[in-house]
Coordinates of C-alpha atoms in Angstrom, one line a residue:
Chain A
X1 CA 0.0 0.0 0.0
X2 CA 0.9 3.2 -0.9
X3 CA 1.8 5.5 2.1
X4 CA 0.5 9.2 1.5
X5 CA 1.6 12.0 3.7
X6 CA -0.9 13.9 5.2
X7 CA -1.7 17.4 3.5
X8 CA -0.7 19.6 5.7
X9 CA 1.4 17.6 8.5
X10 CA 4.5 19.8 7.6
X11 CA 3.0 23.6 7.3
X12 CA 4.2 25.1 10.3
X13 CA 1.6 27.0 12.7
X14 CA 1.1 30.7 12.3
X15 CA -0.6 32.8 9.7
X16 CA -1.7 31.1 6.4
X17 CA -0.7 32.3 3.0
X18 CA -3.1 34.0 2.3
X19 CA -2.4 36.4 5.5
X20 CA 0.7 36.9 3.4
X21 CA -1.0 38.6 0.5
X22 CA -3.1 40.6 3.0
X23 CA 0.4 41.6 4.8
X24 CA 2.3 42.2 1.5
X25 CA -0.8 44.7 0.5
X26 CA -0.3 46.3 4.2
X27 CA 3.5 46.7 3.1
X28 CA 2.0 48.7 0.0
X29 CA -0.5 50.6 1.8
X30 CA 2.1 52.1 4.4
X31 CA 4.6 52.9 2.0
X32 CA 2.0 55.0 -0.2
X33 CA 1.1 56.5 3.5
X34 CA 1.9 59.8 5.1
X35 CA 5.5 59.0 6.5
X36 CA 7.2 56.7 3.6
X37 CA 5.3 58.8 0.9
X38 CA 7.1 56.4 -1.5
X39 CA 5.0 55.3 -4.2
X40 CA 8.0 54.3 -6.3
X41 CA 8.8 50.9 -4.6
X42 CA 6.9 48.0 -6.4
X43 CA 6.5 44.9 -3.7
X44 CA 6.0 41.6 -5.8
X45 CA 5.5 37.8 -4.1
X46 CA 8.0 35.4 -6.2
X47 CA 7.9 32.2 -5.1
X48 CA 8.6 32.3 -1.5
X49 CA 10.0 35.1 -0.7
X50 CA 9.2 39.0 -1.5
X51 CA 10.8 41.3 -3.9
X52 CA 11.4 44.7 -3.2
X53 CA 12.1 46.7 -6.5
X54 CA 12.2 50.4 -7.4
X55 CA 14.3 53.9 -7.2
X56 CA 14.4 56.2 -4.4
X57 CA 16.5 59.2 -3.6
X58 CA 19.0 58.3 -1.2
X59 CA 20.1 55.6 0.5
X60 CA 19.2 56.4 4.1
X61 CA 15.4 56.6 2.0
X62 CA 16.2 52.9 1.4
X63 CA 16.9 51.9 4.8
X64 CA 13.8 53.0 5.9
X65 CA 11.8 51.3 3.6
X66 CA 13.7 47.4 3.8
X67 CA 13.3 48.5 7.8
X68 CA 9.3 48.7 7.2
X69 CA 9.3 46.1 4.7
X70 CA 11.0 43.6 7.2
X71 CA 8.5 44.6 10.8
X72 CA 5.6 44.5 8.2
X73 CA 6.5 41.2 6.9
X74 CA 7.8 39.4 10.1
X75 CA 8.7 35.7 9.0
X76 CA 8.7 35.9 5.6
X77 CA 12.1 36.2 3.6
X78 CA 12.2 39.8 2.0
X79 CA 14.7 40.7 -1.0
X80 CA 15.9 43.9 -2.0
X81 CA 17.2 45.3 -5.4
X82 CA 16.3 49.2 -4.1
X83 CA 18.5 51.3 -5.9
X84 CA 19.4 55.4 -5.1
X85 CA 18.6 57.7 -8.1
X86 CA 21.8 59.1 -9.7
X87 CA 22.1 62.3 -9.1
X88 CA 25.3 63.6 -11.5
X89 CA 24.9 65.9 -14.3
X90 CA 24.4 64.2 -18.0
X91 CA 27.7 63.6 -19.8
X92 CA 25.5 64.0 -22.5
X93 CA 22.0 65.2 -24.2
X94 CA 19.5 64.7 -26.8
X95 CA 19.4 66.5 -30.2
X96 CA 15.2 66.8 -31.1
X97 CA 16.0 68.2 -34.5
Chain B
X1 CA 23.3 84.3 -52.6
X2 CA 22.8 85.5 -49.4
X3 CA 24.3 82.7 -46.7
X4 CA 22.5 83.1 -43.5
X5 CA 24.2 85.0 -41.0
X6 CA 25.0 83.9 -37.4
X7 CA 23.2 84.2 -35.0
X8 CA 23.1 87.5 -32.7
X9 CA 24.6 85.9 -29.7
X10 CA 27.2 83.8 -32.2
X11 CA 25.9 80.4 -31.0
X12 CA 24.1 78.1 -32.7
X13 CA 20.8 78.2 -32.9
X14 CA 19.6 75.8 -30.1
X15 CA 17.8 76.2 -26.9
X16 CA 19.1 73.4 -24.2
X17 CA 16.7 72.5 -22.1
X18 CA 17.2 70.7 -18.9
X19 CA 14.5 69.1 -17.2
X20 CA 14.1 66.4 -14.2
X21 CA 10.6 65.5 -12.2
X22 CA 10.3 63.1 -9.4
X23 CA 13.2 64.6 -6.6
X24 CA 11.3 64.0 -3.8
X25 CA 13.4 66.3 -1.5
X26 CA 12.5 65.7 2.1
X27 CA 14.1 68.3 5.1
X28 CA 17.3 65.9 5.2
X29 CA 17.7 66.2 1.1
X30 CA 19.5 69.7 1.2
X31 CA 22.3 70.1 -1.4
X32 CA 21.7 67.0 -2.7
X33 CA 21.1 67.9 -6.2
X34 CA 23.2 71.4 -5.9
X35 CA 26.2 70.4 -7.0
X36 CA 24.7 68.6 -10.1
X37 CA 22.3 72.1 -10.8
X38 CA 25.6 74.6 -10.3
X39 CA 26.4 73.2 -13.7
X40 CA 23.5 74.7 -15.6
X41 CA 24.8 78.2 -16.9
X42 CA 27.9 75.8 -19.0
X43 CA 25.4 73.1 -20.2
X44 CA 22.1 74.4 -20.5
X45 CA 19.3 77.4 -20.8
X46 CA 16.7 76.6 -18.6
X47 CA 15.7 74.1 -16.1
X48 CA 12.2 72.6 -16.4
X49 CA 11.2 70.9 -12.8
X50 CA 8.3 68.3 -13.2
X51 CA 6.5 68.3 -10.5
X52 CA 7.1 65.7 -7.1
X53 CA 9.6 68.1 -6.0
X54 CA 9.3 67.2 -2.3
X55 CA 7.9 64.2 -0.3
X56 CA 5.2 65.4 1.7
X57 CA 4.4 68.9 0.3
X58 CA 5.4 70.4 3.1
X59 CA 6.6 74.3 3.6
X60 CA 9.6 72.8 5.2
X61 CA 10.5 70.4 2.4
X62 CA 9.9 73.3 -0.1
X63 CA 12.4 75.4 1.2
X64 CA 15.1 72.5 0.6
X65 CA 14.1 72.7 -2.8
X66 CA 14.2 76.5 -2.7
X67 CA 17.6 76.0 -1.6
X68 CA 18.6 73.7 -4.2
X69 CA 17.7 76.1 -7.2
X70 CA 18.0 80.0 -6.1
X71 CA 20.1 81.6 -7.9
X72 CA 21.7 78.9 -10.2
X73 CA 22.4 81.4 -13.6
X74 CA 19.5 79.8 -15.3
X75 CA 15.5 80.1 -15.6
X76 CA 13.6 77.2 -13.1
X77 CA 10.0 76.7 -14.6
X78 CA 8.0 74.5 -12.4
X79 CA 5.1 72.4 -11.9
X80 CA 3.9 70.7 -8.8
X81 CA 3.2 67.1 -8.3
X82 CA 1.0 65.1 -6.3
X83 CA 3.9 65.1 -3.8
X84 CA 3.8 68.6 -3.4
X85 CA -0.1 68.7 -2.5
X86 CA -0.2 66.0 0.2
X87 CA 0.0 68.7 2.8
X88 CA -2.7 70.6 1.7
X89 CA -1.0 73.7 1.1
X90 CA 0.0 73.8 -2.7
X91 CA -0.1 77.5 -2.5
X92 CA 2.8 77.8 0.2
X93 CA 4.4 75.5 -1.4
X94 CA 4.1 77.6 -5.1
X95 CA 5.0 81.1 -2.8
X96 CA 8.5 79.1 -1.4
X97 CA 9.4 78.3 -5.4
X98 CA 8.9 81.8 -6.6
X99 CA 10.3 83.2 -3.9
X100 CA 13.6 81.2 -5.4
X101 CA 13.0 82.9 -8.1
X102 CA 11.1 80.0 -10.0
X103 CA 8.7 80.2 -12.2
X104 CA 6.0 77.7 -11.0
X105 CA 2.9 77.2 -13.3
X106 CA -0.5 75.8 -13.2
X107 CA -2.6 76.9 -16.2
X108 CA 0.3 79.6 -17.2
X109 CA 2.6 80.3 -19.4
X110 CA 6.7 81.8 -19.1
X111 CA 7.9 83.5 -22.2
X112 CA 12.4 83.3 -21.9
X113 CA 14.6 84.5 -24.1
X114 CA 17.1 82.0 -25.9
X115 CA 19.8 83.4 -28.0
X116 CA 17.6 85.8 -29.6
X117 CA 14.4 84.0 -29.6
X118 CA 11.7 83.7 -27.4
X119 CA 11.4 79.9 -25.6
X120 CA 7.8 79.3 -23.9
X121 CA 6.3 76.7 -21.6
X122 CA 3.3 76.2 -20.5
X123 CA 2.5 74.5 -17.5
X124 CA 0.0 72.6 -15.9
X125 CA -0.3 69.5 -13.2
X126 CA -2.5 67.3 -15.0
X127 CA -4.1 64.7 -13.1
X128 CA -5.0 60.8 -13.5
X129 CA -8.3 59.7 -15.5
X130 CA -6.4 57.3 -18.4
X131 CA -5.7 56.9 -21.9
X132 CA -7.9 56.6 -24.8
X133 CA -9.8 53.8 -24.5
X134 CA -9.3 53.2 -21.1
X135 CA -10.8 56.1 -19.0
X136 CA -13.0 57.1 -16.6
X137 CA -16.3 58.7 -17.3
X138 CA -17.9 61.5 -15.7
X139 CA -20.7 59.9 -14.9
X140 CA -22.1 58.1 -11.9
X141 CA -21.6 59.4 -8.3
X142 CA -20.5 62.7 -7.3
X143 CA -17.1 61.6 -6.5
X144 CA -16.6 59.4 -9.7
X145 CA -17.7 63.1 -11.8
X146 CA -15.3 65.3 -9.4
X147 CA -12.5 62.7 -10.4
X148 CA -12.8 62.7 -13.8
X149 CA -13.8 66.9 -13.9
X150 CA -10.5 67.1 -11.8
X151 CA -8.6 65.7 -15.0
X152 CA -11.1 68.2 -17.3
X153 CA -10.0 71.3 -15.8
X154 CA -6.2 70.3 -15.0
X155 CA -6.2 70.0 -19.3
X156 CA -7.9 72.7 -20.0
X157 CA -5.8 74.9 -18.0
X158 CA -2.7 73.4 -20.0
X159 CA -4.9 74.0 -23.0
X160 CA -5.5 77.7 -22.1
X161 CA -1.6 78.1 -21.1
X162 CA -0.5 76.8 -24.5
X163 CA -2.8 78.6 -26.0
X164 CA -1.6 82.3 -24.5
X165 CA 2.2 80.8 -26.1
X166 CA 0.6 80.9 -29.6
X167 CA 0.2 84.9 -29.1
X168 CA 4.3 85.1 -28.4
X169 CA 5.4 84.3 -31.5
X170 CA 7.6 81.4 -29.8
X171 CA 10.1 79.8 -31.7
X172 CA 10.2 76.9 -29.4
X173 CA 7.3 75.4 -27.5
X174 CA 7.0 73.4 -24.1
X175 CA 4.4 71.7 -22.6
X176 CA 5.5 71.0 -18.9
X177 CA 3.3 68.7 -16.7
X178 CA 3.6 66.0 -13.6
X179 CA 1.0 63.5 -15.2
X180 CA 1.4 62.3 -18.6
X181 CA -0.2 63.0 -21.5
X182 CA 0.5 59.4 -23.7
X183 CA 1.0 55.4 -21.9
X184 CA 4.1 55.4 -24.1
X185 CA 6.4 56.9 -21.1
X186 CA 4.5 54.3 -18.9
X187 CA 5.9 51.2 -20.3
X188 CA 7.2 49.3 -17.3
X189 CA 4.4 49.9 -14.7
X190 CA 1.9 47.7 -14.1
X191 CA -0.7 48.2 -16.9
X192 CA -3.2 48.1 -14.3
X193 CA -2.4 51.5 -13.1
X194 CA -2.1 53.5 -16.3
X195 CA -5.5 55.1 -15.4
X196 CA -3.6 56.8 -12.3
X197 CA -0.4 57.4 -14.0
X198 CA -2.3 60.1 -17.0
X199 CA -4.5 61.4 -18.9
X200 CA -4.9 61.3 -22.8
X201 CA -7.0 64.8 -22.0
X202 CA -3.6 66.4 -21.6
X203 CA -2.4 64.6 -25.0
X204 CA -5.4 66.1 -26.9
X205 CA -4.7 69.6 -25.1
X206 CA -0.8 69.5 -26.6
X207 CA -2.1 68.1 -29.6
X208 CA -4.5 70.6 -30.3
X209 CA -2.3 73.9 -29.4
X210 CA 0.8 72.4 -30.8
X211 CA 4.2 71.9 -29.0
X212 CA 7.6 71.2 -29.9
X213 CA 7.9 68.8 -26.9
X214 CA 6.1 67.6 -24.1
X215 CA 7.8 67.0 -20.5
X216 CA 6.7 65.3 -17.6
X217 CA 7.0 63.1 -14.4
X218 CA 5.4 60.6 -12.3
X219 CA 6.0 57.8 -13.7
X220 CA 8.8 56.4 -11.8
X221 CA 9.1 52.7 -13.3
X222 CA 8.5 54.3 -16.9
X223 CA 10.6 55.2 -20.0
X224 CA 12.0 58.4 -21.1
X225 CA 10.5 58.2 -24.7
X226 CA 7.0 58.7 -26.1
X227 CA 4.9 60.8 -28.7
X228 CA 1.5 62.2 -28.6
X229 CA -1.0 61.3 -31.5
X230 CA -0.3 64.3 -33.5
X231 CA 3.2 63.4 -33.3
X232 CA 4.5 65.9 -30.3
X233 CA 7.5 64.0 -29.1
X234 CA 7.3 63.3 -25.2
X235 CA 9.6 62.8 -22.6
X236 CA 9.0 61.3 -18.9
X237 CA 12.0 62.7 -16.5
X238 CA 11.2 61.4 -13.5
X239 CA 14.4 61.2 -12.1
X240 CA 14.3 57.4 -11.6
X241 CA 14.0 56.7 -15.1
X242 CA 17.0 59.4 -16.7
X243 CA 18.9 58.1 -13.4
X244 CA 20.6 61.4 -13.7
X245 CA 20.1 64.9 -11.7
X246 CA 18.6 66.0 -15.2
X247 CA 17.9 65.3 -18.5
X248 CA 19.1 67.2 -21.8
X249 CA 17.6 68.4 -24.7
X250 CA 18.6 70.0 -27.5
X251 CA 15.9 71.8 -29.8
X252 CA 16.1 74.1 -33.2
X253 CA 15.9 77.8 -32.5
X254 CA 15.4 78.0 -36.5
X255 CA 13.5 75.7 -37.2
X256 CA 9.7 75.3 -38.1
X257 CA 7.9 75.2 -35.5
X258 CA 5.2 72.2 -35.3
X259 CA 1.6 73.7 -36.2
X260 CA -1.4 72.3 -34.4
X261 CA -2.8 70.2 -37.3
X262 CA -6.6 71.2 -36.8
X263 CA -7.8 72.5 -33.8
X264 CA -10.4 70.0 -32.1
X265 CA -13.3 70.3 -31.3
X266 CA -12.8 70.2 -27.3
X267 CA -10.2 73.0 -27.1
X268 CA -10.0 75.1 -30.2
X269 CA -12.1 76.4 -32.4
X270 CA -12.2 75.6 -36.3

């Protein structure tokens, strides 16, 4: 006979996934609010973990907002790729003959 | 054969226009873009600022942007963003730029001279609503009409602003706003919200008047390069997307200016 685990033996206890989606959505909500004001970032789920992505003006802007990111999203693996705006003059412009 | 002559000022006849949108300045951003802007006078002729200029829109963050462009040796012409009205107080926030010695516009128009010629931009917000197609009606509940009348009068106002720059005699005209005017600059945010990102009522306003380019912001995942219906080339400078503290552009003092094709119906007359 054919042993079959159990569905669900192995998820461990604690919110469910879709609590997740409800958190991640949280994540967006307080970085759109009145203190982060950054509606720049773009928070995607891939696969198990969650992707931070975007451009913001400095990095001390970017600590702030993996810091929410992480307390927002307690227990679930979050991944950055935030980068700071460049801020140097062109080396070079665009002739619109 | 008479060659053309040079120009009065001896340079060729370009106007270099920088422009950037999206700084977000908040009170701990001061001089952060200074260094970048001192450059201006050698590399450019005027600074176009599109909108999103601080975080919260607050008098406090205005003055850092103050700070950043009073006296830099070139013309600032200015919109605001959404940014720049979270506080509520989009008129302190206006009195701070001008008091730097910007021009900041909203349904107006700045006339500068350029080497001899006469550069205008005319500037307006803009608001959300989306593209052709794909918009919002004003129809419904009083709130659904006040949204979509929002983006009405934020186009008309660039409409009417464009429309006093036909009376100059320009040989270069700008369209300046925060929200776009086409989904071209857009590509790279979620199409879902487009409808938040623009409005093709601003396209249609450019379209009609006629511009020689159109700049805005906003659109931080976006591209740089787009073009309006009636073929009014369009640039998104949000300063995420050039990645730079500006963008440049170079456009014919001597050139023909682009005509409106035919007026439309919604903001001309035939």
């Amino acid at each position: 006979m054919t042993e079959r685990p159990e569905p669900y033996e192995d998820r461990a206890p604690g919110p469910g996934p879709y609590e997740d989606e409800y958190r991640i959505a949280l994540l967006r909500e307080r970085l759109a609010g009145d203190g982060p004001a950054e509606l720049g970032v773009r928070v995607e789920r891939r696969g198990g973990v969650v992707l931070l992505t975007g451009t913001v003006p400095t990095s001390t802007r970017r600590e702030e907002i993996l810091d929410l990111a992480r307390a927002t999203l307690t227990g679930l693996t979050v991944r950055t790729d935030v980068a700071v705006a460049g801020r140097d003059a062109p080396d070079h412009g665009e002739e619109l003959s | 054969m008479t060659l053309p002559g040079p120009e009065p000022t001896g340079r060729e006849a370009v106007v270099r226009v920088a422009a950037v949108g999206d700084i977000h300045l908040g009170e701990d951003c001061a001089g952060l873009l200074r260094p970048a802007f001192e450059a201006l006078p050698d590399c450019a002729d005027l600074l176009l600022l599109a909108g999103d200029l601080t975080r919260h829109g607050s008098v406090a963050e205005a003055e850092v942007v103050a700070g950043e462009i009073a006296g830099l040796g070139v013309p600032v012409v200015a919109v605001l963003g959404n940014h720049d009205h979270h506080a509520d107080t989009p008129d302190e926030v206006t009195r701070v730029l001008r008091d730097a010695g910007a021009h900041v516009l909203e349904g107006e128009s700045a006339v500068l001279p350029v080497a001899g010629h006469k550069v205008g931009v005319a500037g307006a917000k803009g608001f959300c609503g989306g593209f052709l197609g794909r918009s919002a009606g004003e129809f419904g509940e009083p709130e659904m009409k006040a949204f979509v009348r929002t983006a009405r009068r934020g186009a008309e106002r660039l409409a009417r602003a464009l429309g006093e720059l036909a009376e100059h005699g320009c040989a270069v005209r700008i369209a300046l706003t925060h929200f776009s005017p086409v989904p071209d600059t857009l590509a790279g945010e979620p199409l879902e919200i487009y409808p938040f990102l623009g409005s093709y009522l601003l396209a249609e306003a450019i379209d009609a008047h006629g511009a020689d380019l159109a700049v805005h912001g906003h659109a931080h995942l976006g591209t740089e390069h787009g073009m309006t219906a009636g073929g009014v080339r369009v640039r998104n400078v949000a300063q995420p997307v050039i990645d730079h503290a500006f963008a440049l552009y170079r456009l014919p003092l001597d050139g023909h200016p682009t005509r409106p094709h035919a007026p439309t119906a919604r903001y001309g007359t035939r």
